[in-house]
Coordinates of C-alpha atoms in Angstrom, one line a residue:
Chain A
M26 CA -30.9 12.3 -5.9
E27 CA -34.3 13.4 -5.0
D28 CA -35.3 12.5 -8.2
L29 CA -34.7 9.6 -7.9
I30 CA -36.3 9.1 -4.6
R31 CA -39.5 10.6 -5.2
Y32 CA -39.4 8.0 -7.9
A33 CA -38.5 4.8 -6.2
P34 CA -41.6 3.1 -5.4
D35 CA -42.8 3.5 -8.6
L36 CA -40.0 2.3 -11.0
A37 CA -38.7 -0.5 -8.5
L38 CA -42.3 -1.4 -9.4
G39 CA -41.4 -1.9 -13.3
F40 CA -38.3 -3.6 -12.2
L41 CA -40.2 -6.0 -10.4
E42 CA -42.9 -6.2 -14.0
N43 CA -39.4 -7.3 -15.7
I44 CA -38.2 -9.8 -12.7
K45 CA -41.6 -11.4 -13.3
I46 CA -41.2 -12.0 -16.7
S47 CA -37.9 -12.9 -16.3
I48 CA -39.1 -15.7 -14.1
V49 CA -41.6 -17.0 -16.8
A50 CA -39.3 -16.7 -19.4
A51 CA -36.5 -18.3 -18.1
I52 CA -37.9 -21.2 -17.0
T53 CA -40.7 -21.7 -19.8
S54 CA -37.7 -21.3 -23.2
L55 CA -35.7 -23.6 -21.2
I56 CA -38.1 -26.4 -21.6
L57 CA -38.5 -24.9 -24.9
G58 CA -35.1 -25.1 -26.2
T59 CA -34.3 -28.1 -24.6
V60 CA -37.7 -29.7 -26.9
L61 CA -36.0 -27.9 -30.2
V62 CA -32.7 -29.4 -29.3
A63 CA -33.6 -32.9 -28.9
M64 CA -36.3 -32.0 -32.3
R65 CA -33.0 -30.9 -34.3
V66 CA -31.4 -33.9 -33.2
S67 CA -34.1 -36.5 -34.0
P68 CA -33.8 -39.5 -36.4
T69 CA -37.3 -37.5 -38.1
P70 CA -36.1 -35.9 -40.7
V71 CA -39.0 -33.6 -40.7
L72 CA -38.7 -32.4 -36.5
R73 CA -35.3 -31.7 -37.8
A74 CA -36.0 -29.8 -39.9
A75 CA -38.9 -27.5 -38.8
G76 CA -36.4 -27.6 -35.3
T77 CA -33.8 -26.0 -37.6
I78 CA -36.0 -23.5 -39.6
Y79 CA -37.2 -22.4 -36.7
V80 CA -34.1 -21.4 -34.8
N81 CA -33.1 -19.9 -38.0
I82 CA -35.9 -18.0 -38.5
V83 CA -36.3 -16.8 -34.9
R84 CA -32.9 -16.2 -34.6
N85 CA -32.1 -13.4 -37.2
T86 CA -35.4 -11.9 -36.5
P87 CA -35.1 -8.6 -33.8
L88 CA -36.9 -9.2 -30.8
T89 CA -38.9 -5.5 -31.0
L90 CA -40.2 -7.5 -34.4
V91 CA -40.9 -10.3 -32.4
L92 CA -42.7 -9.0 -29.8
A93 CA -44.4 -6.6 -31.8
F94 CA -45.9 -9.1 -34.0
S95 CA -46.5 -11.2 -31.0
A96 CA -49.2 -9.1 -29.8
L97 CA -50.7 -7.1 -32.9
G98 CA -49.5 -10.2 -35.1
L99 CA -51.0 -13.3 -32.5
S100 CA -52.9 -10.9 -30.4
D101 CA -55.0 -9.4 -31.6
Q102 CA -55.2 -11.2 -35.0
L103 CA -55.0 -14.8 -34.1
G104 CA -56.5 -14.1 -31.0
L105 CA -54.8 -15.6 -29.1
V106 CA -55.6 -14.0 -25.7
F107 CA -54.1 -15.6 -21.7
S108 CA -56.4 -13.0 -19.8
D109 CA -59.5 -10.3 -20.1
V110 CA -56.9 -7.7 -18.1
P111 CA -55.0 -5.9 -21.1
S112 CA -52.3 -5.5 -18.7
T113 CA -51.7 -9.0 -17.4
N114 CA -52.6 -10.1 -21.1
S115 CA -49.9 -8.5 -22.3
F116 CA -48.2 -9.7 -19.6
W117 CA -48.1 -13.1 -21.1
I118 CA -47.4 -12.0 -24.6
V119 CA -44.3 -10.5 -24.0
S120 CA -43.3 -13.0 -21.6
M121 CA -44.5 -16.1 -24.0
G122 CA -43.0 -13.8 -27.3
L123 CA -39.4 -13.4 -25.3
S124 CA -39.9 -17.3 -24.1
A125 CA -40.1 -18.3 -28.2
Y126 CA -37.1 -15.7 -28.8
T127 CA -34.8 -16.7 -25.8
A128 CA -35.6 -20.3 -26.8
A129 CA -33.9 -20.1 -29.8
F130 CA -30.4 -19.4 -28.2
V131 CA -31.0 -21.8 -25.9
C132 CA -31.5 -24.5 -28.6
E133 CA -28.0 -23.3 -29.9
A134 CA -26.3 -22.8 -26.6
L135 CA -27.2 -27.1 -25.7
R136 CA -26.8 -27.7 -29.3
S137 CA -22.6 -26.8 -28.5
G138 CA -22.9 -28.7 -25.4
I139 CA -24.2 -31.7 -27.5
N140 CA -20.8 -31.3 -29.1
T141 CA -19.1 -31.7 -26.8
V142 CA -20.1 -35.6 -25.1
P143 CA -17.4 -37.5 -26.9
L144 CA -18.6 -39.9 -29.3
G145 CA -17.6 -43.0 -27.5
Q146 CA -20.7 -42.1 -24.6
A147 CA -23.0 -42.4 -27.4
E148 CA -22.0 -45.4 -29.3
A149 CA -21.8 -46.7 -25.5
A150 CA -25.2 -45.9 -25.2
R151 CA -26.2 -47.7 -28.5
A152 CA -24.2 -51.0 -27.4
I153 CA -26.5 -51.6 -24.7
G154 CA -29.5 -50.9 -26.0
L155 CA -30.8 -48.1 -25.1
T156 CA -32.6 -46.3 -27.2
F157 CA -33.0 -42.6 -29.1
M158 CA -34.8 -41.0 -26.1
Q159 CA -33.2 -43.4 -23.5
S160 CA -29.8 -41.7 -24.5
L161 CA -31.0 -38.3 -25.1
R162 CA -32.6 -38.2 -22.3
M163 CA -29.8 -40.1 -19.8
I164 CA -26.8 -40.0 -21.2
I165 CA -25.6 -37.4 -24.1
L166 CA -28.4 -34.3 -22.4
P167 CA -27.2 -34.3 -18.6
Q168 CA -24.0 -33.8 -20.0
A169 CA -24.4 -31.7 -22.6
F170 CA -26.2 -29.4 -19.8
R171 CA -23.3 -29.7 -17.5
A172 CA -21.0 -28.5 -20.3
V173 CA -22.9 -25.5 -21.1
I174 CA -23.9 -23.5 -18.0
A175 CA -21.8 -20.7 -18.2
P176 CA -23.2 -20.4 -21.8
L177 CA -26.7 -20.5 -20.6
G178 CA -26.0 -17.8 -17.8
S179 CA -25.3 -15.6 -20.7
V180 CA -28.0 -16.4 -22.6
M181 CA -30.5 -16.1 -19.5
I182 CA -28.4 -12.0 -18.2
A183 CA -28.9 -11.2 -22.2
M184 CA -32.9 -12.6 -22.1
V185 CA -33.3 -10.5 -18.5
K186 CA -31.7 -7.1 -20.1
N187 CA -34.4 -7.8 -23.2
T188 CA -37.2 -7.7 -20.7
T189 CA -36.9 -4.5 -21.2
V190 CA -38.0 -4.2 -24.5
A191 CA -41.6 -5.3 -23.5
T192 CA -42.9 -1.8 -24.0
A193 CA -42.7 -3.5 -27.8
G194 CA -45.3 -6.3 -27.6
G195 CA -47.8 -3.4 -25.5
F196 CA -47.4 -3.8 -21.8
A197 CA -46.2 -0.6 -20.5
L198 CA -45.6 -1.2 -16.6
D199 CA -42.3 -2.6 -16.8
S200 CA -38.7 -0.2 -16.1
A201 CA -38.3 0.7 -19.2
S202 CA -42.2 2.0 -19.6
K203 CA -41.7 3.7 -16.2
M204 CA -37.9 5.2 -16.2
K205 CA -39.7 7.3 -20.0
E206 CA -42.5 8.3 -17.9
A207 CA -40.8 9.9 -15.4
F208 CA -38.0 11.4 -18.2
D209 CA -41.1 12.4 -19.5
Q210 CA -42.4 14.6 -16.0
V211 CA -39.0 15.8 -15.2
G212 CA -37.1 15.4 -18.1
A213 CA -33.4 12.9 -17.8
S214 CA -32.0 12.2 -14.8
I215 CA -28.7 10.5 -14.2
P216 CA -29.8 9.5 -11.0
I217 CA -32.9 7.4 -12.3
F218 CA -31.0 6.1 -14.8
L219 CA -28.0 5.0 -12.8
G220 CA -30.5 3.4 -10.4
I221 CA -32.3 1.0 -12.5
V222 CA -28.9 0.4 -14.1
V223 CA -27.7 -0.3 -9.9
A224 CA -30.5 -2.8 -10.2
F225 CA -30.0 -4.6 -12.9
M226 CA -26.6 -4.9 -12.8
V227 CA -27.8 -6.4 -8.9
V228 CA -30.1 -9.4 -10.8
T229 CA -27.9 -10.3 -13.4
L230 CA -24.1 -9.7 -11.9
P231 CA -25.0 -12.6 -9.7
I232 CA -26.3 -15.4 -12.6
G233 CA -22.8 -14.2 -14.5
Y234 CA -21.0 -14.7 -11.2
F235 CA -23.0 -18.3 -10.3
T236 CA -23.5 -20.1 -13.1
G237 CA -19.5 -19.5 -14.1
R238 CA -19.0 -21.3 -10.4
L239 CA -21.1 -23.8 -11.4
A240 CA -19.8 -24.5 -14.5
R241 CA -16.5 -25.0 -12.6
R242 CA -18.1 -27.7 -9.8
L243 CA -20.0 -29.7 -12.5
A244 CA -18.0 -29.5 -15.0
V245 CA -17.5 -32.7 -16.5
A246 CA -14.1 -34.4 -15.8
R247 CA -12.8 -35.5 -19.4
Chain B
M20 CA -19.7 -35.5 -31.9
S21 CA -21.9 -36.3 -34.7
T22 CA -25.4 -35.9 -34.7
T23 CA -26.1 -39.7 -36.7
V24 CA -24.7 -41.4 -33.9
L25 CA -27.2 -40.5 -31.1
F26 CA -29.3 -43.3 -33.0
D27 CA -28.4 -46.5 -35.4
A28 CA -29.4 -46.9 -39.2
P29 CA -33.1 -47.9 -38.5
G30 CA -33.9 -52.2 -39.1
P31 CA -37.2 -52.4 -40.6
R32 CA -39.3 -52.2 -37.4
A33 CA -37.2 -48.8 -36.7
R34 CA -38.0 -47.5 -40.1
V35 CA -41.6 -48.0 -39.9
R36 CA -41.7 -46.7 -36.1
N37 CA -40.1 -43.2 -37.7
N38 CA -42.2 -43.1 -41.0
L39 CA -44.5 -43.3 -38.0
L40 CA -43.4 -40.4 -36.8
T41 CA -42.7 -38.3 -40.1
V42 CA -46.3 -38.5 -40.6
V43 CA -47.6 -37.6 -37.0
S44 CA -44.6 -34.4 -37.5
V45 CA -45.6 -33.2 -40.1
V46 CA -49.3 -33.8 -39.5
A47 CA -48.6 -31.5 -36.7
V48 CA -46.7 -28.5 -38.2
A49 CA -48.9 -29.0 -41.1
A50 CA -52.1 -28.2 -37.9
V51 CA -49.8 -25.5 -36.8
L52 CA -49.4 -23.3 -39.9
Y53 CA -52.5 -24.1 -41.2
G54 CA -53.9 -22.9 -37.5
I55 CA -52.4 -20.2 -38.0
Y56 CA -53.3 -19.4 -42.2
R57 CA -57.2 -20.3 -40.3
G58 CA -57.0 -17.1 -38.2
F59 CA -55.6 -14.8 -40.5
D60 CA -58.4 -16.4 -42.9
A61 CA -61.3 -15.8 -40.9
K62 CA -59.8 -12.1 -40.4
G63 CA -59.3 -11.4 -44.2
Q64 CA -55.5 -11.2 -43.7
W65 CA -55.1 -13.1 -47.2
E66 CA -57.3 -10.9 -49.5
G67 CA -55.4 -9.5 -52.4
K68 CA -56.7 -6.2 -51.6
I69 CA -54.5 -6.0 -48.8
W70 CA -51.2 -7.6 -50.3
Q71 CA -51.5 -5.2 -53.0
P72 CA -49.4 -2.8 -52.1
F73 CA -46.3 -5.5 -51.7
L74 CA -46.6 -5.5 -55.6
Q75 CA -46.6 -2.1 -56.4
W76 CA -43.0 -0.3 -57.1
E77 CA -44.3 2.9 -55.7
T78 CA -45.0 1.3 -52.2
W79 CA -41.1 -0.3 -52.0
E80 CA -39.7 2.9 -53.7
V81 CA -41.7 5.2 -50.6
Y82 CA -41.8 3.0 -47.8
I83 CA -39.9 0.3 -47.8
F84 CA -36.3 1.2 -49.2
P85 CA -35.6 4.6 -47.1
G86 CA -37.1 2.3 -43.9
L87 CA -34.3 0.1 -44.9
L88 CA -31.6 2.8 -45.9
G89 CA -32.6 4.5 -42.3
T90 CA -31.7 0.3 -41.0
L91 CA -28.3 0.6 -42.7
Q92 CA -27.5 3.9 -41.8
A93 CA -27.6 3.6 -38.5
A94 CA -26.1 -0.4 -38.2
V95 CA -23.1 1.1 -40.6
V96 CA -22.8 4.0 -38.8
A97 CA -23.0 2.3 -35.0
A98 CA -20.7 -0.1 -36.6
V99 CA -17.9 1.9 -37.9
L100 CA -18.0 3.7 -34.2
A101 CA -18.3 0.3 -32.2
L102 CA -14.9 -1.1 -34.0
V103 CA -13.0 2.5 -33.4
F104 CA -15.0 2.3 -28.9
G105 CA -14.1 -1.6 -29.0
A106 CA -10.3 -1.4 -30.6
V107 CA -9.7 1.4 -28.3
F108 CA -11.0 -0.4 -25.3
G109 CA -9.8 -3.3 -25.8
L110 CA -6.2 -2.2 -26.2
A111 CA -6.6 0.3 -23.2
R112 CA -7.4 -2.8 -21.3
L113 CA -4.3 -4.7 -22.2
S114 CA -2.6 -1.7 -20.8
D115 CA 0.4 -2.1 -18.9
H116 CA -0.6 1.1 -16.7
A117 CA -3.6 0.0 -14.1
W118 CA -4.5 4.0 -14.4
I119 CA -5.5 2.7 -18.3
R120 CA -6.5 -0.6 -17.2
V121 CA -9.0 0.1 -14.8
P122 CA -11.0 2.6 -15.7
A123 CA -11.2 1.1 -19.4
G124 CA -12.4 -2.2 -17.9
V125 CA -15.2 -0.4 -15.8
V126 CA -16.4 1.7 -19.1
V127 CA -16.6 -1.9 -21.2
E128 CA -17.9 -3.8 -17.9
V129 CA -20.9 -0.6 -17.0
F130 CA -22.0 -0.9 -20.8
R131 CA -21.7 -4.7 -21.4
A132 CA -24.0 -4.8 -18.6
I133 CA -26.6 -1.7 -19.0
P134 CA -29.9 -2.9 -21.2
L135 CA -30.1 -1.0 -24.3
L136 CA -33.0 -0.5 -24.7
L137 CA -32.4 2.2 -21.6
L138 CA -29.4 2.7 -22.8
I139 CA -31.2 4.1 -25.9
F140 CA -33.4 6.3 -23.9
F141 CA -31.0 7.9 -21.8
I142 CA -29.4 9.4 -24.6
F143 CA -33.2 10.4 -26.5
Y144 CA -33.5 12.4 -23.2
L145 CA -30.0 13.6 -22.6
A146 CA -29.2 15.0 -25.7
P147 CA -31.8 17.4 -26.2
A148 CA -31.1 18.9 -21.9
V149 CA -27.1 18.9 -23.3
A150 CA -27.2 20.3 -26.8
G151 CA -30.5 21.9 -27.5
G152 CA -34.6 21.0 -29.5
G153 CA -33.7 18.8 -32.7
D154 CA -34.5 14.7 -33.5
Y155 CA -31.7 12.8 -31.9
T156 CA -33.6 9.8 -32.9
F157 CA -30.5 9.1 -35.0
M158 CA -28.3 9.7 -32.8
A159 CA -29.7 8.3 -29.4
V160 CA -29.8 4.7 -31.2
V161 CA -26.0 4.6 -33.2
I162 CA -24.6 6.7 -30.2
G163 CA -26.1 3.0 -27.9
L164 CA -24.8 0.8 -30.4
M165 CA -22.0 2.0 -30.2
L166 CA -21.6 1.7 -26.6
Y167 CA -22.7 -1.3 -26.2
N168 CA -21.6 -3.5 -28.8
G169 CA -18.3 -1.4 -28.8
S170 CA -18.0 -2.6 -25.3
V171 CA -18.6 -6.3 -26.4
L172 CA -16.0 -6.1 -29.4
A173 CA -13.8 -4.5 -26.4
E174 CA -13.4 -7.9 -25.2
V175 CA -12.8 -10.0 -28.3
V176 CA -10.5 -8.0 -29.5
R177 CA -8.6 -8.4 -26.1
A178 CA -9.7 -12.3 -25.9
G179 CA -8.5 -12.4 -29.7
V180 CA -4.4 -10.7 -28.8
H181 CA -4.6 -13.3 -25.7
A182 CA -5.6 -16.3 -28.1
V183 CA -1.8 -15.9 -29.5
P184 CA -0.3 -17.8 -28.5
R185 CA 2.8 -16.8 -25.8
G186 CA 5.7 -17.9 -27.2
Q187 CA 5.2 -15.7 -29.7
S188 CA 5.4 -12.1 -27.8
E189 CA 8.5 -14.0 -25.7
A190 CA 10.3 -14.6 -28.6
A191 CA 9.4 -10.5 -30.7
F192 CA 10.1 -9.3 -26.6
A193 CA 13.3 -11.9 -27.2
V194 CA 14.5 -9.9 -30.6
G195 CA 14.8 -7.0 -28.9
M196 CA 10.9 -5.8 -29.8
R197 CA 8.7 -3.4 -27.9
K198 CA 5.8 -3.0 -26.2
N199 CA 3.8 -1.5 -29.2
Q200 CA 5.8 -3.4 -32.1
V201 CA 5.1 -6.4 -30.7
M202 CA 1.6 -5.5 -30.0
R203 CA 1.3 -3.8 -33.9
L204 CA 3.8 -5.9 -35.7
V205 CA 3.1 -9.8 -33.7
L206 CA -0.2 -10.0 -31.8
L207 CA -2.4 -7.8 -33.2
P208 CA -2.5 -9.3 -37.1
Q209 CA -3.0 -12.4 -36.3
A210 CA -5.2 -11.6 -33.5
V211 CA -7.5 -9.8 -36.2
T212 CA -7.6 -12.6 -38.5
A213 CA -8.7 -14.9 -35.3
M214 CA -11.2 -12.3 -34.4
M215 CA -12.7 -12.1 -37.6
P216 CA -16.0 -14.7 -37.4
A217 CA -16.5 -13.4 -33.6
I218 CA -16.5 -9.3 -35.3
V219 CA -19.4 -10.1 -37.7
S220 CA -21.6 -12.3 -35.2
Q221 CA -21.0 -8.9 -33.3
L222 CA -22.2 -6.9 -36.6
V223 CA -25.3 -9.4 -36.9
V224 CA -26.2 -8.3 -33.5
L225 CA -25.7 -4.8 -34.6
L226 CA -28.1 -5.0 -37.1
K227 CA -31.3 -6.6 -35.6
D228 CA -30.5 -4.5 -32.3
T229 CA -30.7 -1.2 -34.5
A230 CA -34.5 -2.0 -34.4
L231 CA -34.4 -0.8 -30.9
G232 CA -34.5 2.3 -32.4
Y233 CA -38.9 1.4 -33.6
I234 CA -39.9 2.0 -29.8
I235 CA -38.1 6.2 -29.9
A236 CA -40.0 6.0 -33.3
Y237 CA -36.5 6.1 -34.8
V238 CA -37.6 5.8 -39.1
D239 CA -36.3 2.2 -39.6
L240 CA -37.4 -1.0 -41.5
L241 CA -39.2 -1.9 -38.4
N242 CA -40.8 1.4 -37.6
T243 CA -42.0 2.0 -41.9
G244 CA -43.1 -1.5 -41.9
F245 CA -45.0 -1.9 -38.2
K246 CA -46.3 1.8 -38.1
I247 CA -46.5 3.8 -41.2
L248 CA -47.0 0.8 -44.1
P249 CA -50.5 -0.3 -42.0
A250 CA -51.5 3.4 -41.5
R251 CA -51.1 4.7 -45.6
F252 CA -52.6 1.3 -46.5
F253 CA -55.5 0.4 -43.8
G254 CA -55.4 -3.4 -42.9
S255 CA -51.7 -4.5 -44.5
L256 CA -50.2 -4.2 -41.1
I257 CA -49.5 -8.2 -40.6
P258 CA -48.6 -9.1 -44.5
A259 CA -46.2 -5.8 -44.3
A260 CA -44.8 -7.7 -40.3
I261 CA -44.1 -10.6 -42.8
V262 CA -42.6 -8.9 -45.9
I263 CA -40.2 -6.8 -43.1
G264 CA -39.4 -10.3 -41.5
I265 CA -38.5 -11.7 -44.6
I266 CA -35.7 -8.8 -45.2
Y267 CA -34.4 -8.7 -41.7
V268 CA -34.4 -12.5 -41.6
A269 CA -32.5 -12.6 -45.3
L270 CA -30.2 -10.0 -44.4
N271 CA -28.9 -11.9 -41.0
M272 CA -28.5 -14.8 -42.5
A273 CA -26.4 -13.3 -45.7
L274 CA -24.0 -12.1 -42.6
S275 CA -23.9 -14.8 -40.9
F276 CA -23.2 -17.2 -43.7
L277 CA -20.2 -14.6 -43.9
A278 CA -19.4 -15.2 -40.0
T279 CA -19.0 -18.7 -40.9
R280 CA -17.6 -18.8 -44.4
L281 CA -14.5 -16.4 -42.4
E282 CA -14.7 -18.3 -39.2
R283 CA -14.4 -21.6 -41.1
R284 CA -11.1 -19.3 -43.4
S285 CA -9.3 -18.5 -40.3
R286 CA -9.9 -22.3 -38.9
R287 CA -7.1 -23.0 -41.6
S288 CA -5.6 -20.0 -42.0
R289 CA -1.7 -20.3 -41.6
K290 CA -1.3 -16.2 -41.3
T291 CA -2.0 -17.2 -37.5
A292 CA -1.5 -18.8 -34.6
A293 CA -3.9 -18.1 -32.6
A294 CA -7.6 -20.2 -33.1
P295 CA -10.2 -18.5 -33.6
I296 CA -12.9 -16.8 -30.8
A297 CA -16.3 -17.2 -30.4
A298 CA -18.5 -14.9 -30.7
P299 CA -19.3 -13.4 -27.3
G300 CA -22.7 -15.1 -25.8
S301 CA -23.2 -16.8 -28.5
A302 CA -22.8 -19.5 -26.6
E303 CA -19.7 -21.7 -28.4
V304 CA -19.0 -24.3 -26.3
S305 CA -14.8 -26.0 -26.7
V306 CA -14.6 -29.3 -26.3
G307 CA -14.7 -30.2 -22.4
A308 CA -15.2 -26.8 -21.6
G309 CA -16.3 -26.0 -18.5
E310 CA -13.0 -23.8 -17.6
G311 CA -14.2 -20.5 -19.6
T312 CA -14.9 -20.8 -23.5
E313 CA -10.9 -20.0 -25.2
D314 CA -10.1 -22.5 -26.3
A315 CA -6.3 -20.8 -26.4
G316 CA -5.3 -24.1 -24.9
L317 CA -5.5 -26.1 -28.2
A318 CA -3.3 -23.8 -30.5
P319 CA 0.3 -25.5 -31.3
D320 CA 3.4 -24.0 -29.7
R321 CA 1.4 -23.3 -26.8
P322 CA 4.3 -23.8 -24.0
V323 CA 3.0 -26.3 -21.3
E324 CA 2.4 -24.9 -17.6

């Protein structure tokens, strides 16, 4: 227990980094996922194909590889640099890598949400003369979003847990790295492990609970 | 809803607009690809010299195949253990006895909530303290994967048994079967068919997650590709990343393809009255969802409540 108390401030700082990455990745992946799903149902075959290829490749690549590639390939080789401070740069690299990865899952969730919208709605939208973008924006996506709140919640929970893989992208300030540092000094400590686990559960369990409740409240009555 | 309904069959003006959009998007996609190509080119990543190793059999034999073997070994052992874990804890959660049901439920919920990498780290550091020195990378990866994926599979088992229409077990009890017999002879055989696609999708997740072993230096495909190969053939990091990326994607797509095939088959299957259940966390939504994703309500002979 003393171990946990001694390392608590350090671990808390690490955990805060995980939360910061989560917030950035949540926002970016939701936007990117929505764009991807619009591409995947669009009238332009090239965009449809590009979206499909992206989702299939990213979904089937281990996150560890995605993050390592973002750091070593995109940042070191292609010169995608967000900041001159190495730790700030790797923070953004990891956040963007995680967003790019999560966006594929967001896209899949939204696409199955689109499938729940009755055919007649799209037909009606077309009948009153709405264009593709208009019907997507005003008729289809709002209903799709409401249908997939709970699954999106699970995607977000998985994403929060995935922030621990930040180490693979060269980011060494998050809770996984801090836990490793502590373990290197005092050996495996059950209190430290449980402390971090509880911290994650404090964040992920409410996400599941609230998205579940929200899903029930906002469910489209049919 | 089929997505083609979202837009009309294009008239002359829409056709022109679509063609224009196609051109613009082709240019945009090409520009992105060209940007990546040029960036790597500027760093000399396309030079034959650094791709050369991948044309030699020796590279594959000495580096890539052993790495792939490491990944597959960890995945297969972990998959078998996770299936056993999932079956035991899934059935334990369905028990009539609270002293079995509740602890099993706690174990499943806790291991599902722990970030997998932290679990692997913990086992990796705990093992030497418990069992003395040695190489615990394989063990840490396998046990971590077993506990996490086993817990998810336990939920799949539970959902599978629940997906069998209730009338089935009522009828089985009515003809005098015991709980054990009902489970063994009536529910499980049908549940397994319904569960198959979800199980295979979870195995894709498991296979992908073996790559976390990279972080504790387990010698898997990612490790050989990202650490060992570039150290041996200087400068071939990007080619190595691309090659092993292709291998991972191909492996997982083959498994996903199998999952889709199985799902289609179990949807048609008449061996089970249960509708196939969605993979956990796969974000599948049943039609008119909102009340949770188990679409047991669609089963034909479900009593109206």
